[in-house]
Short mmCIF file of C-alpha atoms in Angstrom, two decimals:
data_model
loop_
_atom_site.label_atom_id
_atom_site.label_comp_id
_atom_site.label_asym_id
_atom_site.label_seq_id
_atom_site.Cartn_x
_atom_site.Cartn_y
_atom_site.Cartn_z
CA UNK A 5 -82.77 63.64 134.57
CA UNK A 6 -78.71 63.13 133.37
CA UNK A 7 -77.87 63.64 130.28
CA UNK A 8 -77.26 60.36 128.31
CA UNK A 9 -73.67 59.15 127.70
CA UNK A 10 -72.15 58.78 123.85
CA UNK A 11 -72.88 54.76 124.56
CA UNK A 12 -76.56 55.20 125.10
CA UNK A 13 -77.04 57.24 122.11
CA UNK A 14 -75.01 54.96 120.03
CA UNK A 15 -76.43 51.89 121.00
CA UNK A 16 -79.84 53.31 121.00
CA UNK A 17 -79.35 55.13 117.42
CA UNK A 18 -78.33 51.66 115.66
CA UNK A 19 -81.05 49.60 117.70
CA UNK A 20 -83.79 51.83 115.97
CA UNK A 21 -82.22 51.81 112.85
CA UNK A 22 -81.39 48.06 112.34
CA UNK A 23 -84.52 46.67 114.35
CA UNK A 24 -86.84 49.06 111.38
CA UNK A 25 -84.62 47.68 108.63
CA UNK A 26 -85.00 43.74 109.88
CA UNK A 27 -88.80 44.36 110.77
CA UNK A 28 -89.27 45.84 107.36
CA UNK A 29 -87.51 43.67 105.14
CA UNK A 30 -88.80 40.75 107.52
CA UNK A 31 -92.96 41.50 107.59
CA UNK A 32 -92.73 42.82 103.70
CA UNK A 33 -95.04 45.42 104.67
CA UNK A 34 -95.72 48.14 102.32
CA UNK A 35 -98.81 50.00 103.55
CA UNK A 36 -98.78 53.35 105.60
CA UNK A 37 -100.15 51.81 109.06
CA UNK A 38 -97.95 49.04 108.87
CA UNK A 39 -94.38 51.21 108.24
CA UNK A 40 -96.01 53.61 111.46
CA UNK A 41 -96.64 50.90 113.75
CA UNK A 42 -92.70 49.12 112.69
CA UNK A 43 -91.39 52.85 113.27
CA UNK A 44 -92.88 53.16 117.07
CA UNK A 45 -92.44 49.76 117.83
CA UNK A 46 -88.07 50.19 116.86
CA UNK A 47 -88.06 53.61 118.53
CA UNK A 48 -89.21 52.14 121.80
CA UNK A 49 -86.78 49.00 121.43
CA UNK A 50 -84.05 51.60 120.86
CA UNK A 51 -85.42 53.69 124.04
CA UNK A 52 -85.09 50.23 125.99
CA UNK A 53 -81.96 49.15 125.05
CA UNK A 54 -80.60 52.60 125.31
CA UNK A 55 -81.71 52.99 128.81
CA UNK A 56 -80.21 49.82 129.78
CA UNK A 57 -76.89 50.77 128.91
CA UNK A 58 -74.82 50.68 131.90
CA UNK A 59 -74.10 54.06 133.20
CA UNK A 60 -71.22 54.38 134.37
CA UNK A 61 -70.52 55.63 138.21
CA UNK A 62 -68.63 57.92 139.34
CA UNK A 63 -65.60 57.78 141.45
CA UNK A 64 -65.55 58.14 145.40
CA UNK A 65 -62.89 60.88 146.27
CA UNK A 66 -60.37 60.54 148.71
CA UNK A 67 -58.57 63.08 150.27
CA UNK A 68 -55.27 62.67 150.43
CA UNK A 69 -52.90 64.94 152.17
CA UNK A 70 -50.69 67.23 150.20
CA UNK A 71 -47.37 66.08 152.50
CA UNK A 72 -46.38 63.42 154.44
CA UNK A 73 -44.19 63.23 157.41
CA UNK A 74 -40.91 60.71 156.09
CA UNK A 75 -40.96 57.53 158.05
CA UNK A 76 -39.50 58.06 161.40
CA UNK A 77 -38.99 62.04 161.18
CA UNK A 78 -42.06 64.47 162.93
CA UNK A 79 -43.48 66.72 161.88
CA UNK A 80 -42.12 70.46 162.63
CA UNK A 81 -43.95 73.72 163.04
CA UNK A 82 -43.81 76.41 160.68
CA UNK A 83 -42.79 78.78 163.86
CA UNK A 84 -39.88 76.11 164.73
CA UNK A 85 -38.28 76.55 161.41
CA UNK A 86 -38.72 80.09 161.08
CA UNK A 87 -36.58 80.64 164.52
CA UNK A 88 -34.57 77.80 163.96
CA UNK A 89 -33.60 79.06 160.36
CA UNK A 90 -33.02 82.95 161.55
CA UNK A 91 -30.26 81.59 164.21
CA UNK A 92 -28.51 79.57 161.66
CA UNK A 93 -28.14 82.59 159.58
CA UNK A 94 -27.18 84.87 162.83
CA UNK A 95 -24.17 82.65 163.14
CA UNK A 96 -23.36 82.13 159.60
CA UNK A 97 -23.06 85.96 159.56
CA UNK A 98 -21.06 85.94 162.71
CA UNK A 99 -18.47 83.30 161.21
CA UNK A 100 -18.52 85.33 158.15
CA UNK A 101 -17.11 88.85 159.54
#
């Protein structure tokens, strides 16, 4: 069973304690039986409206890749650039000396 959210709680906490104050001050009750049978009756409007807090879902993940090709360019091989870098610098030392 999940954990409920900080909304649930909330909502649920001041549902039982508002619905026992208006029931209360409402019926004028005073005797033992009467205060028990307000209590249960708030805690199980505050379990109702607590549970029909909307829950919020969770996202759907995507995966998105980590680089993408420029429009009109390919894409190159790791080996390509490795050999293709090493002659570049072979001539760029030959040019040098």
């Amino acid at each position: 069973m999940p954990r409920p959210t900080a909304a649930q709680f909330a909502y649920g906490s001041f549902t039982v304690i508002f619905s026992t104050l208006a029931m209360l001050l409402l019926s004028r009750t005073s005797s033992g039986p009467g205060v028990a049978l307000i209590a249960v009756a708030a805690l199980g409007l505050g379990l109702l409206v607590a549970m029909t807090v909307p829950v919020p879902r969770s996202r759907a993940v995507t995966a998105v890749p980590a680089h993408r090709p420029a429009a009109g360019r390919e894409p190159v091989s790791a080996a390509t650039r490795i050999s293709a870098g090493a002659s570049a610098g072979e001539s760029a030392r030959g040019r040098a000396a």
